[in-house]
Amino acid sequence: MIPFLIIATLLSLLAAAVMAIYSRDPAHSVLSYMGFGLGSTVLYLLFSAPDVALTEAVIGAGVGALVFVVALLQTQNKEQP
Amino acid sequence: MFDAFGSSALLHQAITLLCFIIFGVALFGVLVKKNLFNIFLAFSIAEAALFLFFIGNHYAAQLQAPILFEGLSRFDPAVMVDPLPQAMILTTIVIGIAVLALALTFVIRYYKLTGHMRIDEMDELGEDR
Amino acid sequence: MNLKRTLALSHLLTGLLVSVMIIALLGTLRLLTPPIDTIGETLLHINAQSTQVANAVTSVVTYFRGLDTLGEVSILFLSIFGVALHMQHSTRNLFGAHDTLLQIGAQVLFPLIVLFGVYIITHGHLSPGGGFQGGVIIASAFVLRFLAYGDHYEPSARLLTLSESLSGAGLVLLGVLGLLLGDRIFAQILSLGTMGTLLSGGVIELVYLFVGLKVAAEMTLLSQHFIKARDV
């Protein structure tokens, strides 16, 4: 059962990565990137690495999201890139 | 049907293949995207794909985390995963976010100085002028 | 023409020499190092006797690869230094929120989040967690305050600098003490205790305490510089 969960999570990570990189709207990119972080947290738990899962959850929810959102806000004042 | 991935060699091949597809997608994004924001986001995703590859290839079915609790009384490599890749990836995630913050700082500074952040409009070296 | 040909020849020769050297180096390394798959098993085997720590990942991060962690913390410091150089911070907050409900919620939640971070740091050798994770959790408590209070909140810069430099100095001091009193850097110089109790592991817990303080201060500085950035 767990190997199938691993493969399914990896496939959804692939979808999230494609959406994050090739989306035209930067806000969609940031949201998909957060989804990618959440999926990789689940995957680390399935790989029985709880330390790494905790790190990824904390970094992805705390600092990583903040950094990207602030960069988005700071670079969207004048023109739409 | 659930035992098709029971052998860890097949699982490792599937994990390696999918992780490198994600890595390739991200690398292609780094090469073809013109927006600096998307380029660094793609860099970050390529990094995460490498982390997943590193940890996933040290996992086999029914292995537990290398932490002692009530059910386990001693460290046994037969029932626990390898702690070394986990320790390395744990530090690398923290480094990755700090370096990403530095890169995005440069992006913000560049945008504040020039008003755009597309790499096909950069002419600071004076080749197109 | 002659000069060009000489230059091309010298480039070719240099490239050949460098590749031969790299191949020879890789071959020697491959001959010298044991097979990589057995390192984790060896670490698991010697973990119980030499550290008395219930979480093997913690003992690998702080004890067997302590020098790595020191280098990692210095990379973290350098990149935060670069961020602080390039984002001159002002008192103006990017998220200028002035909501009373948000402020009261932040006031209630702030000590709880800090307490949770301290718990994660101090129990890093018994359960999943440790200095890196707990440090970022403590920093996220400060991020909550930045978001809730807007322009009216500024953490004490002296406290941040003091905790960051003191924890860095403490980390280096622990390494040097291990080198002097023991046999290698971050050697075990305290008593081990019994496995499973809070005061076990000796040096390992101290290393994670310092790493947690340093990561908390650095991530707070990072988020402060990102949230309170000045418009150029």
Coordinates of N, CA, C and O in Angstrom, one line a residue, chain C residues 46-53 58-59 62-64 125 174-193 199-207:
Chain C
I46 N 27.3 2.0 16.2 CA 28.1 2.6 17.3 C 27.3 3.7 18.0 O 27.8 4.3 19.0
N47 N 26.1 4.0 17.5 CA 25.4 5.1 18.1 C 25.0 4.8 19.6 O 25.1 5.7 20.4
A48 N 24.5 3.6 19.8 CA 24.0 3.3 21.2 C 25.1 3.4 22.2 O 24.9 4.0 23.3
Q49 N 26.3 2.9 21.9 CA 27.4 2.9 22.9 C 28.0 4.3 23.1 O 28.2 4.8 24.2
S50 N 28.2 5.0 22.0 CA 29.0 6.2 22.1 C 28.2 7.5 22.4 O 28.8 8.5 22.7
T51 N 26.9 7.5 22.2 CA 26.2 8.7 22.4 C 25.0 8.6 23.4 O 24.7 9.6 24.0
Q52 N 24.4 7.5 23.5 CA 23.2 7.4 24.4 C 22.1 8.3 24.0 O 21.4 9.0 24.8
V53 N 21.9 8.5 22.7 CA 20.8 9.4 22.2 C 19.8 8.5 21.4 O 20.2 7.7 20.6
T58 N 19.7 13.0 15.0 CA 20.3 14.1 15.9 C 21.8 13.8 16.1 O 22.6 14.7 16.0
S59 N 22.1 12.5 16.5 CA 23.5 12.3 16.8 C 24.4 12.4 15.6 O 25.5 12.8 15.7
T62 N 24.8 16.3 15.0 CA 25.6 17.2 15.9 C 26.8 16.5 16.4 O 27.7 17.2 16.8
Y63 N 27.0 15.2 16.3 CA 28.1 14.6 16.9 C 29.1 14.0 15.8 O 30.2 14.4 15.8
F64 N 28.5 13.1 15.0 CA 29.4 12.5 14.0 C 29.8 13.4 12.9 O 30.9 13.3 12.3
H125 N 16.8 15.3 20.9 CA 17.6 14.0 21.0 C 16.6 12.9 21.4 O 17.1 11.7 21.5
L174 N 32.6 25.1 21.9 CA 32.3 23.7 22.2 C 33.2 22.8 21.3 O 33.8 21.8 21.8
G175 N 33.4 23.2 20.0 CA 34.2 22.5 19.1 C 35.6 22.5 19.6 O 36.3 21.4 19.6
V176 N 36.1 23.7 19.9 CA 37.6 23.8 20.3 C 37.8 23.1 21.6 O 38.8 22.4 21.8
L177 N 36.8 23.1 22.6 CA 37.0 22.4 23.8 C 37.1 20.9 23.6 O 37.9 20.2 24.2
G178 N 36.2 20.4 22.6 CA 36.3 19.0 22.3 C 37.7 18.6 21.7 O 38.2 17.6 22.0
L179 N 38.2 19.6 20.9 CA 39.5 19.3 20.3 C 40.6 19.3 21.4 O 41.6 18.5 21.3
L180 N 40.5 20.2 22.4 CA 41.5 20.3 23.4 C 41.4 19.1 24.4 O 42.4 18.4 24.7
L181 N 40.2 18.9 24.9 CA 40.0 17.9 26.0 C 39.8 16.5 25.5 O 40.2 15.5 26.1
G182 N 39.2 16.4 24.3 CA 38.9 15.1 23.8 C 39.9 14.8 22.6 O 41.0 15.3 22.6
D183 N 39.4 14.0 21.6 CA 40.3 13.6 20.6 C 40.0 14.2 19.2 O 40.8 14.1 18.3
R184 N 38.8 14.9 19.1 CA 38.5 15.4 17.8 C 37.5 16.6 18.1 O 37.1 16.9 19.2
I185 N 37.2 17.3 17.0 CA 36.3 18.5 17.2 C 34.9 17.9 17.5 O 34.5 16.9 17.1
F186 N 34.2 18.7 18.5 CA 32.9 18.3 19.0 C 33.0 16.9 19.7 O 32.1 16.1 19.6
A187 N 34.2 16.6 20.4 CA 34.3 15.3 21.1 C 33.4 15.4 22.3 O 33.0 16.5 22.8
Q188 N 33.0 14.2 22.9 CA 32.1 14.2 24.0 C 32.9 14.5 25.3 O 33.8 13.8 25.7
I189 N 32.6 15.7 25.9 CA 33.4 16.1 27.1 C 32.5 16.1 28.3 O 33.0 16.4 29.4
L190 N 31.2 15.8 28.2 CA 30.4 15.8 29.4 C 29.9 14.3 29.6 O 30.2 13.4 28.8
S191 N 29.2 14.1 30.7 CA 28.8 12.8 31.0 C 27.6 12.5 30.2 O 26.8 13.4 29.8
L192 N 27.4 11.2 29.8 CA 26.4 10.8 28.8 C 25.0 10.8 29.4 O 24.0 11.1 28.7
G193 N 24.8 10.3 30.6 CA 23.5 10.1 31.2 C 22.9 8.8 30.6 O 23.6 8.1 30.0
L199 N 18.2 14.9 30.2 CA 19.6 15.3 30.3 C 20.5 14.2 29.8 O 21.5 13.9 30.5
S200 N 20.3 13.7 28.7 CA 21.2 12.7 28.1 C 21.9 13.2 26.9 O 21.4 14.2 26.3
G201 N 23.0 12.6 26.5 CA 23.6 13.0 25.3 C 24.8 13.9 25.5 O 25.6 14.1 24.6
G202 N 24.9 14.6 26.7 CA 26.1 15.4 26.9 C 26.1 16.6 26.0 O 25.3 17.5 26.0
V203 N 27.2 16.6 25.2 CA 27.5 17.7 24.3 C 26.4 18.0 23.3 O 26.1 19.1 22.9
I204 N 25.7 16.9 22.8 CA 24.8 16.9 21.7 C 23.7 17.9 22.0 O 23.3 18.7 21.1
E205 N 23.1 17.9 23.2 CA 22.0 18.7 23.5 C 22.5 20.2 23.5 O 21.8 21.1 23.0
L206 N 23.7 20.5 24.0 CA 24.2 21.8 24.0 C 24.4 22.3 22.6 O 24.1 23.5 22.3
V207 N 25.0 21.5 21.7 CA 25.2 21.9 20.3 C 23.8 22.3 19.7 O 23.7 23.3 19.0

